[in-house]
Amino acid sequence: FKFVDAGLLFALYHEEKTSDEMKKGVDLLETILGKEVFRKYIHVLLTDRGGEFAAADAMEADSDGLRRTRVFYCDPMQSGQKGTLENNHIEIRYILPKETDLKRLGLVDQNALNTVLSHVNSMPIEKFGGKTPLDIAEFMYPDLYEKLFAFGLRKISADDLILKPSLLKDRRPDKKNEHTGRKPKISAISPKEVSRLAANGYSPKEIAKRMTT
């Protein structure tokens, strides 16, 4: 997922690449953000024509069958129509190269993926005057930033920024964060567990509390 105005990239860890998993991913994103924030920012999902994105109607509808977003597809063989998202894919490939066993690199769960996203979203962007996507989100979209921070994304200082495959192998404990002054501890809660908690009536805030201590 890319929040275009902030240049912010977000992703969810999947073991399988199927249309059912992609639909569950949109459901999970709605759980993470909450219905109000989801509808505020997720107006359109623009994707390529891969078979895993075939269930457009299912992705567009929430658990009550109401439309929550719209799905649009790029023209055939024109994934570049996704614009700046392709640039972010290049940055991610610095850390997670194609044709590589990603699990051997350390991409084994959502926590590891959050580490990758934190580093990619902490890169200074020229058009933002040297600010990072996370800086922009925090300033312009604080409700969105709060949800993503609760889920595990963190600002990485320029001195600690790593955009190479060694990132996940050489992970060190996070430094003290600017909000609490304490080292955040992110639990190993899985996307499936998040979905289970949501189905049992837990709010996004309650789920976030289970993920951070």
mmCIF file with all atom_site columns, N, CA and C in Angstrom, residues 159-192:
data_model
loop_
_atom_site.group_PDB
_atom_site.id
_atom_site.type_symbol
_atom_site.label_atom_id
_atom_site.label_alt_id
_atom_site.label_comp_id
_atom_site.label_asym_id
_atom_site.label_entity_id
_atom_site.label_seq_id
_atom_site.pdbx_PDB_ins_code
_atom_site.Cartn_x
_atom_site.Cartn_y
_atom_site.Cartn_z
_atom_site.occupancy
_atom_site.B_iso_or_equiv
_atom_site.pdbx_formal_charge
_atom_site.auth_seq_id
_atom_site.auth_comp_id
_atom_site.auth_asym_id
_atom_site.auth_atom_id
_atom_site.pdbx_PDB_model_num
ATOM 1   N N  . ASP A 1 159 ? 21.794 8.370   10.704 1.00 0.00 ? 159 ASP A N  1
ATOM 2   C CA . ASP A 1 159 ? 23.011 7.627   11.050 1.00 0.00 ? 159 ASP A CA 1
ATOM 3   C C  . ASP A 1 159 ? 22.768 6.120   11.127 1.00 0.00 ? 159 ASP A C  1
ATOM 4   N N  . ASP A 1 160 ? 21.528 5.733   11.418 1.00 0.00 ? 160 ASP A N  1
ATOM 5   C CA . ASP A 1 160 ? 21.200 4.315   11.587 1.00 0.00 ? 160 ASP A CA 1
ATOM 6   C C  . ASP A 1 160 ? 20.511 3.705   10.371 1.00 0.00 ? 160 ASP A C  1
ATOM 7   N N  . LEU A 1 161 ? 20.291 4.511   9.332  1.00 0.00 ? 161 LEU A N  1
ATOM 8   C CA . LEU A 1 161 ? 19.562 4.045   8.149  1.00 0.00 ? 161 LEU A CA 1
ATOM 9   C C  . LEU A 1 161 ? 20.381 2.993   7.398  1.00 0.00 ? 161 LEU A C  1
ATOM 10  N N  . ILE A 1 162 ? 19.726 1.874   7.086  1.00 0.00 ? 162 ILE A N  1
ATOM 11  C CA . ILE A 1 162 ? 20.367 0.785   6.345  1.00 0.00 ? 162 ILE A CA 1
ATOM 12  C C  . ILE A 1 162 ? 19.461 0.376   5.190  1.00 0.00 ? 162 ILE A C  1
ATOM 13  N N  . LEU A 1 163 ? 19.990 0.416   3.984  1.00 0.00 ? 163 LEU A N  1
ATOM 14  C CA . LEU A 1 163 ? 19.237 -0.006  2.804  1.00 0.00 ? 163 LEU A CA 1
ATOM 15  C C  . LEU A 1 163 ? 20.036 -1.073  2.060  1.00 0.00 ? 163 LEU A C  1
ATOM 16  N N  . LYS A 1 164 ? 20.283 -2.174  2.729  1.00 0.00 ? 164 LYS A N  1
ATOM 17  C CA . LYS A 1 164 ? 21.001 -3.285  2.119  1.00 0.00 ? 164 LYS A CA 1
ATOM 18  C C  . LYS A 1 164 ? 20.561 -4.585  2.793  1.00 0.00 ? 164 LYS A C  1
ATOM 19  N N  . PRO A 1 165 ? 20.809 -5.728  2.175  1.00 0.00 ? 165 PRO A N  1
ATOM 20  C CA . PRO A 1 165 ? 20.294 -7.006  2.691  1.00 0.00 ? 165 PRO A CA 1
ATOM 21  C C  . PRO A 1 165 ? 20.727 -7.350  4.105  1.00 0.00 ? 165 PRO A C  1
ATOM 22  N N  . SER A 1 166 ? 21.791 -6.739  4.578  1.00 0.00 ? 166 SER A N  1
ATOM 23  C CA . SER A 1 166 ? 22.256 -7.067  5.931  1.00 0.00 ? 166 SER A CA 1
ATOM 24  C C  . SER A 1 166 ? 21.338 -6.502  7.018  1.00 0.00 ? 166 SER A C  1
ATOM 25  N N  . LEU A 1 167 ? 20.375 -5.661  6.640  1.00 0.00 ? 167 LEU A N  1
ATOM 26  C CA . LEU A 1 167 ? 19.523 -4.996  7.636  1.00 0.00 ? 167 LEU A CA 1
ATOM 27  C C  . LEU A 1 167 ? 18.893 -5.980  8.612  1.00 0.00 ? 167 LEU A C  1
ATOM 28  N N  . LEU A 1 168 ? 18.210 -7.002  8.089  1.00 0.00 ? 168 LEU A N  1
ATOM 29  C CA . LEU A 1 168 ? 17.474 -7.908  8.970  1.00 0.00 ? 168 LEU A CA 1
ATOM 30  C C  . LEU A 1 168 ? 18.402 -8.867  9.707  1.00 0.00 ? 168 LEU A C  1
ATOM 31  N N  . LYS A 1 169 ? 19.544 -9.179  9.121  1.00 0.00 ? 169 LYS A N  1
ATOM 32  C CA . LYS A 1 169 ? 20.488 -10.050 9.806  1.00 0.00 ? 169 LYS A CA 1
ATOM 33  C C  . LYS A 1 169 ? 21.169 -9.332  10.966 1.00 0.00 ? 169 LYS A C  1
ATOM 34  N N  . ASP A 1 170 ? 21.366 -8.031  10.795 1.00 0.00 ? 170 ASP A N  1
ATOM 35  C CA . ASP A 1 170 ? 22.115 -7.252  11.782 1.00 0.00 ? 170 ASP A CA 1
ATOM 36  C C  . ASP A 1 170 ? 21.216 -6.398  12.655 1.00 0.00 ? 170 ASP A C  1
ATOM 37  N N  . ARG A 1 171 ? 19.946 -6.791  12.762 1.00 0.00 ? 171 ARG A N  1
ATOM 38  C CA . ARG A 1 171 ? 19.020 -5.962  13.544 1.00 0.00 ? 171 ARG A CA 1
ATOM 39  C C  . ARG A 1 171 ? 19.491 -5.798  14.973 1.00 0.00 ? 171 ARG A C  1
ATOM 40  N N  . ARG A 1 172 ? 19.478 -4.572  15.430 1.00 0.00 ? 172 ARG A N  1
ATOM 41  C CA . ARG A 1 172 ? 19.808 -4.271  16.815 1.00 0.00 ? 172 ARG A CA 1
ATOM 42  C C  . ARG A 1 172 ? 18.557 -3.766  17.508 1.00 0.00 ? 172 ARG A C  1
ATOM 43  N N  . PRO A 1 173 ? 18.483 -3.820  18.852 1.00 0.00 ? 173 PRO A N  1
ATOM 44  C CA . PRO A 1 173 ? 17.328 -3.277  19.545 1.00 0.00 ? 173 PRO A CA 1
ATOM 45  C C  . PRO A 1 173 ? 17.126 -1.819  19.169 1.00 0.00 ? 173 PRO A C  1
ATOM 46  N N  . ASP A 1 174 ? 15.886 -1.410  18.961 1.00 0.00 ? 174 ASP A N  1
ATOM 47  C CA . ASP A 1 174 ? 15.590 -0.022  18.624 1.00 0.00 ? 174 ASP A CA 1
ATOM 48  C C  . ASP A 1 174 ? 16.068 0.914   19.712 1.00 0.00 ? 174 ASP A C  1
ATOM 49  N N  . LYS A 1 175 ? 16.466 2.102   19.280 1.00 0.00 ? 175 LYS A N  1
ATOM 50  C CA . LYS A 1 175 ? 16.845 3.113   20.252 1.00 0.00 ? 175 LYS A CA 1
ATOM 51  C C  . LYS A 1 175 ? 15.591 3.700   20.897 1.00 0.00 ? 175 LYS A C  1
ATOM 52  N N  . LYS A 1 176 ? 15.800 4.486   21.939 1.00 0.00 ? 176 LYS A N  1
ATOM 53  C CA . LYS A 1 176 ? 14.661 5.099   22.605 1.00 0.00 ? 176 LYS A CA 1
ATOM 54  C C  . LYS A 1 176 ? 13.883 5.942   21.611 1.00 0.00 ? 176 LYS A C  1
ATOM 55  N N  . ASN A 1 177 ? 12.550 5.831   21.647 1.00 0.00 ? 177 ASN A N  1
ATOM 56  C CA . ASN A 1 177 ? 11.768 6.598   20.698 1.00 0.00 ? 177 ASN A CA 1
ATOM 57  C C  . ASN A 1 177 ? 11.398 7.950   21.289 1.00 0.00 ? 177 ASN A C  1
ATOM 58  N N  . GLU A 1 178 ? 11.105 8.883   20.384 1.00 0.00 ? 178 GLU A N  1
ATOM 59  C CA . GLU A 1 178 ? 10.917 10.268  20.790 1.00 0.00 ? 178 GLU A CA 1
ATOM 60  C C  . GLU A 1 178 ? 9.636  10.489  21.576 1.00 0.00 ? 178 GLU A C  1
ATOM 61  N N  . HIS A 1 179 ? 8.685  9.552   21.521 1.00 0.00 ? 179 HIS A N  1
ATOM 62  C CA . HIS A 1 179 ? 7.406  9.770   22.185 1.00 0.00 ? 179 HIS A CA 1
ATOM 63  C C  . HIS A 1 179 ? 7.419  9.326   23.647 1.00 0.00 ? 179 HIS A C  1
ATOM 64  N N  . THR A 1 180 ? 8.103  8.239   23.941 1.00 0.00 ? 180 THR A N  1
ATOM 65  C CA . THR A 1 180 ? 8.040  7.696   25.289 1.00 0.00 ? 180 THR A CA 1
ATOM 66  C C  . THR A 1 180 ? 9.361  7.765   26.032 1.00 0.00 ? 180 THR A C  1
ATOM 67  N N  . GLY A 1 181 ? 10.463 7.940   25.301 1.00 0.00 ? 181 GLY A N  1
ATOM 68  C CA . GLY A 1 181 ? 11.767 7.927   25.943 1.00 0.00 ? 181 GLY A CA 1
ATOM 69  C C  . GLY A 1 181 ? 12.217 6.540   26.328 1.00 0.00 ? 181 GLY A C  1
ATOM 70  N N  . ARG A 1 182 ? 11.447 5.511   25.944 1.00 0.00 ? 182 ARG A N  1
ATOM 71  C CA . ARG A 1 182 ? 11.795 4.131   26.262 1.00 0.00 ? 182 ARG A CA 1
ATOM 72  C C  . ARG A 1 182 ? 12.004 3.347   24.981 1.00 0.00 ? 182 ARG A C  1
ATOM 73  N N  . LYS A 1 183 ? 12.734 2.259   25.085 1.00 0.00 ? 183 LYS A N  1
ATOM 74  C CA . LYS A 1 183 ? 12.895 1.381   23.939 1.00 0.00 ? 183 LYS A CA 1
ATOM 75  C C  . LYS A 1 183 ? 11.594 0.637   23.683 1.00 0.00 ? 183 LYS A C  1
ATOM 76  N N  . PRO A 1 184 ? 10.986 0.794   22.507 1.00 0.00 ? 184 PRO A N  1
ATOM 77  C CA . PRO A 1 184 ? 9.744  0.071   22.220 1.00 0.00 ? 184 PRO A CA 1
ATOM 78  C C  . PRO A 1 184 ? 10.009 -1.410  22.030 1.00 0.00 ? 184 PRO A C  1
ATOM 79  N N  . LYS A 1 185 ? 9.132  -2.211  22.560 1.00 0.00 ? 185 LYS A N  1
ATOM 80  C CA . LYS A 1 185 ? 9.222  -3.648  22.385 1.00 0.00 ? 185 LYS A CA 1
ATOM 81  C C  . LYS A 1 185 ? 8.005  -4.103  21.602 1.00 0.00 ? 185 LYS A C  1
ATOM 82  N N  . ILE A 1 186 ? 8.228  -4.603  20.410 1.00 0.00 ? 186 ILE A N  1
ATOM 83  C CA . ILE A 1 186 ? 7.130  -5.019  19.548 1.00 0.00 ? 186 ILE A CA 1
ATOM 84  C C  . ILE A 1 186 ? 6.985  -6.520  19.646 1.00 0.00 ? 186 ILE A C  1
ATOM 85  N N  . SER A 1 187 ? 5.799  -6.973  19.964 1.00 0.00 ? 187 SER A N  1
ATOM 86  C CA . SER A 1 187 ? 5.580  -8.398  20.142 1.00 0.00 ? 187 SER A CA 1
ATOM 87  C C  . SER A 1 187 ? 5.537  -9.099  18.796 1.00 0.00 ? 187 SER A C  1
ATOM 88  N N  . ALA A 1 188 ? 5.562  -10.401 18.821 1.00 0.00 ? 188 ALA A N  1
ATOM 89  C CA . ALA A 1 188 ? 5.561  -11.192 17.590 1.00 0.00 ? 188 ALA A CA 1
ATOM 90  C C  . ALA A 1 188 ? 4.147  -11.538 17.155 1.00 0.00 ? 188 ALA A C  1
ATOM 91  N N  . ILE A 1 189 ? 3.178  -10.709 17.444 1.00 0.00 ? 189 ILE A N  1
ATOM 92  C CA . ILE A 1 189 ? 1.787  -10.950 17.063 1.00 0.00 ? 189 ILE A CA 1
ATOM 93  C C  . ILE A 1 189 ? 1.682  -11.008 15.538 1.00 0.00 ? 189 ILE A C  1
ATOM 94  N N  . SER A 1 190 ? 0.964  -11.962 15.022 1.00 0.00 ? 190 SER A N  1
ATOM 95  C CA . SER A 1 190 ? 0.865  -12.174 13.581 1.00 0.00 ? 190 SER A CA 1
ATOM 96  C C  . SER A 1 190 ? -0.373 -11.484 13.019 1.00 0.00 ? 190 SER A C  1
ATOM 97  N N  . PRO A 1 191 ? -0.388 -11.247 11.673 1.00 0.00 ? 191 PRO A N  1
ATOM 98  C CA . PRO A 1 191 ? -1.592 -10.695 11.058 1.00 0.00 ? 191 PRO A CA 1
ATOM 99  C C  . PRO A 1 191 ? -2.840 -11.524 11.341 1.00 0.00 ? 191 PRO A C  1
ATOM 100 N N  . LYS A 1 192 ? -2.699 -12.876 11.375 1.00 0.00 ? 192 LYS A N  1
ATOM 101 C CA . LYS A 1 192 ? -3.856 -13.725 11.664 1.00 0.00 ? 192 LYS A CA 1
ATOM 102 C C  . LYS A 1 192 ? -4.381 -13.478 13.072 1.00 0.00 ? 192 LYS A C  1
#
